[in-house]
Short mmCIF file of C-alpha atoms and ligand atoms in Angstrom, two decimals:
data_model
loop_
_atom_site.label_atom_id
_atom_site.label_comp_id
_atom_site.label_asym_id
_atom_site.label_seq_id
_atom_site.Cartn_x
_atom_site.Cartn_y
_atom_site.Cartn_z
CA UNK A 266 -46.53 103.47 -73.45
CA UNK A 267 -43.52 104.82 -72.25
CA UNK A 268 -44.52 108.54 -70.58
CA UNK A 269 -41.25 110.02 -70.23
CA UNK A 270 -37.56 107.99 -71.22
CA UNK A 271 -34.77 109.84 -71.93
CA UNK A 272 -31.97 108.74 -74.43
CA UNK A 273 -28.72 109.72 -72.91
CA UNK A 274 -25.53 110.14 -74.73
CA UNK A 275 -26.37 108.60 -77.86
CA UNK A 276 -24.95 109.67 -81.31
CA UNK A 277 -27.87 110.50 -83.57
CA UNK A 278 -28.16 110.24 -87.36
CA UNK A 279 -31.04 111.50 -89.03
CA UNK A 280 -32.02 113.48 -92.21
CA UNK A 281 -33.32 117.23 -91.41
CA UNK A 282 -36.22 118.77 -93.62
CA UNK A 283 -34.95 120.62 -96.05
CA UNK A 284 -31.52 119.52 -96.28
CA UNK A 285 -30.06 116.80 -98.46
CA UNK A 286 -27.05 116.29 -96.39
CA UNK A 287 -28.07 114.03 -93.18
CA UNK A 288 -26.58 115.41 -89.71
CA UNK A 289 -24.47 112.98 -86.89
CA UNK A 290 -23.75 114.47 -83.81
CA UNK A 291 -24.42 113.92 -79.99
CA UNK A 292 -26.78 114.71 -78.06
CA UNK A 293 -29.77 113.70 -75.68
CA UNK A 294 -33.17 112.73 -76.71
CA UNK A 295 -36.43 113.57 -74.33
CA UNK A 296 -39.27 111.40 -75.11
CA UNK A 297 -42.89 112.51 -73.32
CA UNK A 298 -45.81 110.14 -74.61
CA UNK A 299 -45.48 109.62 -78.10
CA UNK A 300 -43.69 112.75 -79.27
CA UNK A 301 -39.87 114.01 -78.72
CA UNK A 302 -39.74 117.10 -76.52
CA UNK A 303 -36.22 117.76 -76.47
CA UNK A 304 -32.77 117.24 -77.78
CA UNK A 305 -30.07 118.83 -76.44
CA UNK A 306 -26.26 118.10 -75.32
CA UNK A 307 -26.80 117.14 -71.96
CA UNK A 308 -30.39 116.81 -70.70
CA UNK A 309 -30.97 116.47 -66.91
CA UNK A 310 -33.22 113.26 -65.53
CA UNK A 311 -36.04 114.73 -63.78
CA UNK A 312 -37.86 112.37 -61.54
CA UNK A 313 -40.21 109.75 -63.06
CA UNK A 314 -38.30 109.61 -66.12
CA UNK A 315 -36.82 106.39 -67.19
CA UNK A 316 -33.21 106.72 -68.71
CA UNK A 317 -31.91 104.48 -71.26
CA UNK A 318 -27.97 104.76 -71.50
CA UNK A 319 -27.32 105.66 -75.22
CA UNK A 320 -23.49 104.86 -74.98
CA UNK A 321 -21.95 103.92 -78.18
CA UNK A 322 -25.32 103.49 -79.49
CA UNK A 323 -26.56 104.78 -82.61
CA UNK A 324 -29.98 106.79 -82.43
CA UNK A 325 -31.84 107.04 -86.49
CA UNK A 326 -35.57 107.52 -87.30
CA UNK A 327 -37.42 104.56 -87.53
CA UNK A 328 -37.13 103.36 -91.05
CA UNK A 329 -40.31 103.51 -93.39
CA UNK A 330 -41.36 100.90 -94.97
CA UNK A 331 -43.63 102.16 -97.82
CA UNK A 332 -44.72 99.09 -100.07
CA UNK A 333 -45.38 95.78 -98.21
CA UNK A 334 -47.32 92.52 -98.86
CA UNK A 335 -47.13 91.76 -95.20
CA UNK A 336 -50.25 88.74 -95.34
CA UNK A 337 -47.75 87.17 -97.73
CA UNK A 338 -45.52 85.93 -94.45
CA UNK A 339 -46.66 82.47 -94.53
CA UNK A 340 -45.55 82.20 -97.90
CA UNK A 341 -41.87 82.86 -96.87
CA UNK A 342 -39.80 80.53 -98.52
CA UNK A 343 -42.01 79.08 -101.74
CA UNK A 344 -41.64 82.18 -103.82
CA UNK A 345 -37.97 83.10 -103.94
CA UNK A 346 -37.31 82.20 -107.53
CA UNK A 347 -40.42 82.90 -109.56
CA UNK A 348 -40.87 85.59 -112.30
CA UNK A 349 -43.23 88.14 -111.57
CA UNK A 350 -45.13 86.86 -114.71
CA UNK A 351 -45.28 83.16 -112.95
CA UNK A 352 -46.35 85.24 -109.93
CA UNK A 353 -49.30 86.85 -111.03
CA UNK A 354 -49.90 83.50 -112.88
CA UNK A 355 -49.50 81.37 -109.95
CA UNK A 356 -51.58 83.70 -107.56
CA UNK A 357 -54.68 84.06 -110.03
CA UNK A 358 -53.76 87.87 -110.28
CA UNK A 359 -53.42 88.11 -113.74
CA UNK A 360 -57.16 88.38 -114.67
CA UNK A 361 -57.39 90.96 -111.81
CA UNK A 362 -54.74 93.81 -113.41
CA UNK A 363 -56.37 94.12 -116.64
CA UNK A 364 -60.49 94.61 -115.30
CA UNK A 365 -59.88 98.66 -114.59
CA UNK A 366 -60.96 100.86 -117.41
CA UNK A 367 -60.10 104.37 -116.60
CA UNK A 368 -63.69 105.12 -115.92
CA UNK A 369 -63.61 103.10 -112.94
CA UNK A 370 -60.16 104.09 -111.68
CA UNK A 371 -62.13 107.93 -111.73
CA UNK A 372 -64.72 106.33 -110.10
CA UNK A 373 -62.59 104.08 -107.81
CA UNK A 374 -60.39 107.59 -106.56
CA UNK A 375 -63.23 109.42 -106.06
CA UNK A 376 -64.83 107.20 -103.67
CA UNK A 377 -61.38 107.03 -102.00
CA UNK A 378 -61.12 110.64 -101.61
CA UNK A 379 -64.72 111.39 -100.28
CA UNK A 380 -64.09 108.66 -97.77
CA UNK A 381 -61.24 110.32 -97.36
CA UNK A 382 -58.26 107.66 -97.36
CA UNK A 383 -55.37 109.52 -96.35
CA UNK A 384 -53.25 107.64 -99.47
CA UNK A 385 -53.91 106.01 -102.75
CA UNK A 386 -51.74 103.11 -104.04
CA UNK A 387 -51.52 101.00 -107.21
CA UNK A 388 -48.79 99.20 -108.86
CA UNK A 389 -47.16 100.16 -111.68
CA UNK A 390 -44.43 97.57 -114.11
CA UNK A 391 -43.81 99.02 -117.04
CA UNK A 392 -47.59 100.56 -117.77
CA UNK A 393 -48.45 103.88 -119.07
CA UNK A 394 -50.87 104.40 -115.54
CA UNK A 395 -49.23 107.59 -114.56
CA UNK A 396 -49.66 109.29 -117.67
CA UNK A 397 -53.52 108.27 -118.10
CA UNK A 398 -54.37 109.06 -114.78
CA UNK A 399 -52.60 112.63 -115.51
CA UNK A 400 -54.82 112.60 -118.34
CA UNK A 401 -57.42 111.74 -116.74
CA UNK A 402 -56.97 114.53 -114.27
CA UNK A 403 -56.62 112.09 -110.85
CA UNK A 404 -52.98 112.22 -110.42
CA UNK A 405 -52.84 113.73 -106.95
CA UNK A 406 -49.93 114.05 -103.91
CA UNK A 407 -52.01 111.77 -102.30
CA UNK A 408 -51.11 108.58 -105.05
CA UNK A 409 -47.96 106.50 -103.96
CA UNK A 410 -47.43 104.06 -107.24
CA UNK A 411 -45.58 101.44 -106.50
CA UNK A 412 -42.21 100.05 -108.71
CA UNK A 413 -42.77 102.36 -111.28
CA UNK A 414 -39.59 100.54 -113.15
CA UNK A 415 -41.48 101.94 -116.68
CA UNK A 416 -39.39 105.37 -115.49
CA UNK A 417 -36.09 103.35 -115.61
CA UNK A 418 -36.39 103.37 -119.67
CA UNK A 419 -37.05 107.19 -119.75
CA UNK A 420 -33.80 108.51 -118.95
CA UNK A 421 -34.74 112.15 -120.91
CA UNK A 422 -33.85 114.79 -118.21
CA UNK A 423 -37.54 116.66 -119.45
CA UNK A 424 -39.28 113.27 -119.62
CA UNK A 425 -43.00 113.92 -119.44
CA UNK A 426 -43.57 110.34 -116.99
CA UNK A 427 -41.01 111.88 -114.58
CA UNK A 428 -42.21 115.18 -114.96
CA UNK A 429 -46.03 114.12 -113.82
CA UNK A 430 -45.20 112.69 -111.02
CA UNK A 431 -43.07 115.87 -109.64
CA UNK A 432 -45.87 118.33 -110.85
CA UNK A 433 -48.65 116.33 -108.97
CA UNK A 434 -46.70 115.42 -106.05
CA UNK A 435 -47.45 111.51 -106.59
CA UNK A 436 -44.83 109.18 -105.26
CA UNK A 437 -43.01 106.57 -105.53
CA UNK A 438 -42.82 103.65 -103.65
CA UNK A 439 -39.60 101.59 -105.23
CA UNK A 440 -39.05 97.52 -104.20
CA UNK A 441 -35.51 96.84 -105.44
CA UNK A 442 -34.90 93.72 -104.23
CA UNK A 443 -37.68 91.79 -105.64
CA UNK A 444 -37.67 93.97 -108.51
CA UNK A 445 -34.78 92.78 -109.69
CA UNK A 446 -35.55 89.50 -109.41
CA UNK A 447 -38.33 89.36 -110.87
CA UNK A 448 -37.94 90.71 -114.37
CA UNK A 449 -39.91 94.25 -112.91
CA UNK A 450 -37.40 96.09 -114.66
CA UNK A 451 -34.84 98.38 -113.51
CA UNK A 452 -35.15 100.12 -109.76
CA UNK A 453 -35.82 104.00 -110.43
CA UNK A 454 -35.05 105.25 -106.36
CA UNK A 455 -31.86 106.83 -106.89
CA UNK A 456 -32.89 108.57 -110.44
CA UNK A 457 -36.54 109.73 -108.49
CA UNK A 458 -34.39 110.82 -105.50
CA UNK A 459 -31.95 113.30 -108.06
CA UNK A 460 -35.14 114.25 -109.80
CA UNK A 461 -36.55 115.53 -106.86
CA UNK A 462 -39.48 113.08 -107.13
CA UNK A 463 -40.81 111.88 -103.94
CA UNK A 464 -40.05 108.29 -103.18
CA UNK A 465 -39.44 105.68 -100.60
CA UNK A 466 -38.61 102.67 -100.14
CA UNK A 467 -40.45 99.45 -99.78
CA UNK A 468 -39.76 95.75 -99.03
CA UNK A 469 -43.21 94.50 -101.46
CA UNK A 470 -43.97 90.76 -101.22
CA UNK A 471 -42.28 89.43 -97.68
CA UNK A 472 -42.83 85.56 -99.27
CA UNK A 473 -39.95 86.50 -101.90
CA UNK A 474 -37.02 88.68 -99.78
CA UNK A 475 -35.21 89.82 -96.56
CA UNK A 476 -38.20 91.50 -95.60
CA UNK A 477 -36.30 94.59 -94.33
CA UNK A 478 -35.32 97.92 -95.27
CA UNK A 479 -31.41 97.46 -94.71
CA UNK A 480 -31.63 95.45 -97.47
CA UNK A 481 -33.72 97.72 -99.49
CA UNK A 482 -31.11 100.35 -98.91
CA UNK A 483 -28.23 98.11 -100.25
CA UNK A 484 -29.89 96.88 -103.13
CA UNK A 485 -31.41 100.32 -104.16
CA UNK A 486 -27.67 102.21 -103.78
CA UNK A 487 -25.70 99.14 -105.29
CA UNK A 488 -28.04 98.39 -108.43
CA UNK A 489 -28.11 102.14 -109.29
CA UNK A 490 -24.39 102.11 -109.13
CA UNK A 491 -23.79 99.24 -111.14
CA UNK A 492 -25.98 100.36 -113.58
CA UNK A 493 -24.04 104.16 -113.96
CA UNK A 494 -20.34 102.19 -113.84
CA UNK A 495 -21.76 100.24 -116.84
CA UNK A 496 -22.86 102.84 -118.85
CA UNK A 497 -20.13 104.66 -118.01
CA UNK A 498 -17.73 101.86 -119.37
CA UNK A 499 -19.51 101.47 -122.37
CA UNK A 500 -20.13 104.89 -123.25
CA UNK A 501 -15.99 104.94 -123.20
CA UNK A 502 -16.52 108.19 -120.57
CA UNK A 503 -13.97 109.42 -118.13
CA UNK A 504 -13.94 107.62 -114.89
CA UNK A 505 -15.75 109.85 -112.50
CA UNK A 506 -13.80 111.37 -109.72
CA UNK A 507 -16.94 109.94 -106.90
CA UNK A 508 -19.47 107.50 -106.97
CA UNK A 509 -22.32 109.22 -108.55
CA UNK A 510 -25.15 107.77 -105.29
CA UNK A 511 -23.66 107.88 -101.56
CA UNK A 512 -25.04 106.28 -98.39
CA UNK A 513 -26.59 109.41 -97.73
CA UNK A 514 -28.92 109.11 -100.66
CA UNK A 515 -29.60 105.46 -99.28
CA UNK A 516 -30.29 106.45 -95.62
CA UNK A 517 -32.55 109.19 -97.05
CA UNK A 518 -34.56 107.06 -99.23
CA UNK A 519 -35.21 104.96 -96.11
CA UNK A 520 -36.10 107.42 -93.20
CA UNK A 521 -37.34 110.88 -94.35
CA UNK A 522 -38.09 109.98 -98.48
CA UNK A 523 -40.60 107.08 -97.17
CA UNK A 524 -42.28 109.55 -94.74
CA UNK A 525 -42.22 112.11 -97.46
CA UNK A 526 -43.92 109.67 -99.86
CA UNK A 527 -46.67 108.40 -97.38
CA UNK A 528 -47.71 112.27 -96.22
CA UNK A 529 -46.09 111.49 -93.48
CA UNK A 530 -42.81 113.47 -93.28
CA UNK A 531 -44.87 116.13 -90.96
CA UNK A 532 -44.96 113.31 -87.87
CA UNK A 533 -41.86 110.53 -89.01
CA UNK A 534 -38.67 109.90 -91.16
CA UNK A 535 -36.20 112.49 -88.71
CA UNK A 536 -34.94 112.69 -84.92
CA UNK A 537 -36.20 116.33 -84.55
CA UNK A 538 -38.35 118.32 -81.78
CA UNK A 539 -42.10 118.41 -82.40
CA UNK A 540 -42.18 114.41 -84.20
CA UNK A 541 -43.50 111.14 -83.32
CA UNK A 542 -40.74 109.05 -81.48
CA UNK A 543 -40.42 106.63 -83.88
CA UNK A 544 -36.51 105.78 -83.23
CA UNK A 545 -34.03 102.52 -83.70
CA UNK A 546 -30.96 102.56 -81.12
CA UNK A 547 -28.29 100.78 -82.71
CA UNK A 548 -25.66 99.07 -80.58
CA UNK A 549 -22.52 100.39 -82.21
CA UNK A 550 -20.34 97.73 -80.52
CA UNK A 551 -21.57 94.74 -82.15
CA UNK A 552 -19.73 92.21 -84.16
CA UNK A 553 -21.35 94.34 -87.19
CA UNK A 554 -20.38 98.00 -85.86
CA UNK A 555 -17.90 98.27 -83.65
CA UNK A 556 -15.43 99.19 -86.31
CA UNK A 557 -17.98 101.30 -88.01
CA UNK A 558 -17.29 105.33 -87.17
CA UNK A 559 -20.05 106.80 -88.97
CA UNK A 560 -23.71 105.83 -88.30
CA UNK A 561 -24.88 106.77 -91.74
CA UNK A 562 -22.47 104.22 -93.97
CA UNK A 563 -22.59 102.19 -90.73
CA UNK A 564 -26.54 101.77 -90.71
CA UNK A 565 -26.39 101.56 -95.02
CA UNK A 566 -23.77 98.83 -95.24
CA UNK A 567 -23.09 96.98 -92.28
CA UNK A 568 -25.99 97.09 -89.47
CA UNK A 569 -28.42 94.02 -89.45
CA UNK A 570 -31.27 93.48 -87.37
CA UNK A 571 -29.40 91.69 -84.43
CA UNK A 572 -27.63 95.04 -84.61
CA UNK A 573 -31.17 97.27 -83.57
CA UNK A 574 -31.12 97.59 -79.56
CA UNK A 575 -34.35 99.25 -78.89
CA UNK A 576 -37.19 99.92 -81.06
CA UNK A 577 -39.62 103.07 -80.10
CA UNK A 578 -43.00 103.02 -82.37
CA UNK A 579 -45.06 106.10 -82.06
CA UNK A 580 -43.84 106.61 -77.97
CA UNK A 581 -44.06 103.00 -77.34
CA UNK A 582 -40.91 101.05 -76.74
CA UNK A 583 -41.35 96.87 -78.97
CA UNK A 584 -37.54 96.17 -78.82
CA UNK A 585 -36.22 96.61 -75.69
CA UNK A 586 -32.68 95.58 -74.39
CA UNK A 587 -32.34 93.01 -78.17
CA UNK A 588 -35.63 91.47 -77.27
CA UNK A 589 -39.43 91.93 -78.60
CA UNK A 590 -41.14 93.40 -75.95
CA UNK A 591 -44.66 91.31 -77.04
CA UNK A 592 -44.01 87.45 -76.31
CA UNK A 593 -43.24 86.14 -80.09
CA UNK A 594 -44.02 82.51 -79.29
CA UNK A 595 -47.34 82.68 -79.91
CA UNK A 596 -47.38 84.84 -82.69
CA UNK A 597 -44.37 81.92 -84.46
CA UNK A 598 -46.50 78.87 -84.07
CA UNK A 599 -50.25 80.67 -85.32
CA UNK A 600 -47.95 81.99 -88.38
CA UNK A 601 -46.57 78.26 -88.52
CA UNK A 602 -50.26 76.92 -88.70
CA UNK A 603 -51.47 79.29 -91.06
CA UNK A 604 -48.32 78.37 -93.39
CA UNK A 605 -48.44 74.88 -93.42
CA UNK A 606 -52.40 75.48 -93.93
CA UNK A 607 -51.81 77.48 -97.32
CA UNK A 608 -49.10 75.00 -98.30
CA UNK A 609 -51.54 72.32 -97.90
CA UNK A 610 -53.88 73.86 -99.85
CA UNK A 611 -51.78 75.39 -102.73
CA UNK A 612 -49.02 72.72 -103.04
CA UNK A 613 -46.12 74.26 -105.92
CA UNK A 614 -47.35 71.06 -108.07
CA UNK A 615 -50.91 72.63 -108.15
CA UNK A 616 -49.09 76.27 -108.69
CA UNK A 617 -47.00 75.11 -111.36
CA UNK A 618 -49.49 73.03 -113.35
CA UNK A 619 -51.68 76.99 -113.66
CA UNK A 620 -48.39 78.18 -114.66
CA UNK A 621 -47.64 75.68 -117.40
CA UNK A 622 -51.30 75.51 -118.87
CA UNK A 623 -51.43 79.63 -118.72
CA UNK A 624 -48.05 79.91 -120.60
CA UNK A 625 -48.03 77.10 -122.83
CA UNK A 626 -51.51 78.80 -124.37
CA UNK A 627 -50.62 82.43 -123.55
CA UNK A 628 -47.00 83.03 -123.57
CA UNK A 629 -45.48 84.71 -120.62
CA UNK A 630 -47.76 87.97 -119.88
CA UNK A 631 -46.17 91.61 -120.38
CA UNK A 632 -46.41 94.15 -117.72
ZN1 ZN B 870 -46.77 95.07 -104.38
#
């Protein structure tokens, strides 16, 4: 744990509460235990404070990654082209999704809330979940559905799907990458984030994509623009005079919208006095920035992860200086093991022989 560090003469980009518009200006960040103390323009080093030099560096929230398979790691690599209906073929999930009646989701959330789990998550394709659990009267902030690409075919401005999920507070937890991939359906972050719907973003199964939120951010922005140029085209409508999304509504979607969705905006998702220090430093003279002005577009479009400097997680600095602080070594050859161990076991002969039994009887399942 670092007790006191002090980020000096950074630029920092970060969404504020309240405020749709994110803010990029200088300053210096105090950092006591886990929480930031201070930011100011020019903070003085009192003794026993370490001080990281913040030069051309770019200072965000830690991003918030709100949806993610993460035991699905040693699987990296086998999964990259399947359907999500060969996917929940292939992994034996199929029987699983269709067990719940709604009398034991009732019964299922209300042992989760006496506990009390802090959030609720299921997935949601194209069901009709959020409406029966509104029904059902166990739609609650505390439910963060993931995908939710049903929403993407009820464009209606008073859409009654949409308009549960702002009334109850549930969120959304949207996957674009894979999503698209995988014959999900459309993404829905951009429309939630107009809507006023919480949602974040989320990288889902790590076996299948980048695994990070950059990514998430590109994919989320670009799809939602390619999808309003099109209709725009077809509908034969006047060119607009913008781009209907920015990078703004990407960064937000991946720092404050992910902390909103989780309950979590109260601690993470800004640079601001009184939260966790959960902070990337960005070196803004790399290959990938140096020619980048503004941290915002910079961070949306062009950073990667060679890119992220320093890494603070809840006071505690696991990037330091480009490197993992914690020796990764170990950590690569026990994932290694593990990987060639579930290979082994489920060669994609085995998987594809379940698939071609289960759709040559059943079709290709509907979600
Ligand atoms: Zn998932």
């Amino acid at each position: 744990m670092a007790s006191k560090c002090l980020l000096k003469g950074g630029t920092i980009a970060t969404c504020v509460q309240g405020s749709t518009t994110p803010q990029v200006y200088k300053a210096d960040v105090l950092i006591e235990g886990n929480a930031i103390t201070r930011i100011a323009e020019d903070i003085s080093p009192q003794a026993g404070v370490e001080v990281i030099d913040c030069t051309d560096k770019w200072i965000t929230p830690g991003f918030v990654d709100t949806h993610r398979h993460l035991f699905m790691t040693v699987l990296r690599g086998n999964q990259c082209d399947w359907l999500l209906s060969e996917y929940m073929v292939k992994m034996a999930w199929y029987d699983a999704l269709w067990r719940g009646t709604m009398e034991m989701h009732k019964e299922f959330l209300a042992y989760a809330r006496s506990i009390p789990v802090s959030i609720i998550t299921a997935h949601i394709v194209k069901g009709p979940q959020i409406l029966q659990w509104r029904d059902g009267g166990i739609l609650g902030a505390d439910v963060v559905f993931s995908h939710c690409n049903v929403l993407a075919d009820r464009p209606a401005l008073d859409d009654e799907m949409w308009a549960a999920l702002k009334e109850s507070g549930a969120a959304i937890a949207s996957t674009p990458e894979d999503e698209l991939g995988m014959a999900h359906g459309n993404p829905v972050a951009l429309d939630a984030l107009q809507r006023g719907v919480k949602c974040g973003l989320g990288v889902d199964a790590t076996s299948i994509n980048s695994g990070d939120i950059f990514t998430q951010m590109r994919f989320a922005l670009q799809w939602a623009r390619g999808h309003d140029h099109e209709r725009i085209h077809l509908n034969k409508e006047t060119p607009p005079f913008h781009n209907k999304y920015s990078s703004a509504d990407a960064f937000r979607l991946g720092t404050l919208g992910g902390a909103e969705a989780l309950g979590l905006s109260n601690l993470i998702g800004t640079v601001e006095v009184g939260k966790r220090a959960d902070l990337v430093v960005f070196d803004a003279s790399s290959v990938n920035l140096a020619g980048a002005a503004d941290p915002i577009t910079g961070v949306v479009f062009h950073a990667a992860s060679e890119d992220v400097e320093t890494v603070f997680v809840d006071g505690e600095i696991v990037k330091r200086g480009g490197k993992l602080v914690h020796e990764w070594a170990p950590v690569a050859r026990e994932l290694k093991k593990r990987a060639d161990e579930v290979r082994e076991r489920w060669p994609e002969d085995k998987l594809e022989e379940r698939w071609q039994k289960w759709y040559d009887t059943n079709g290709a399942p509907i979600f």
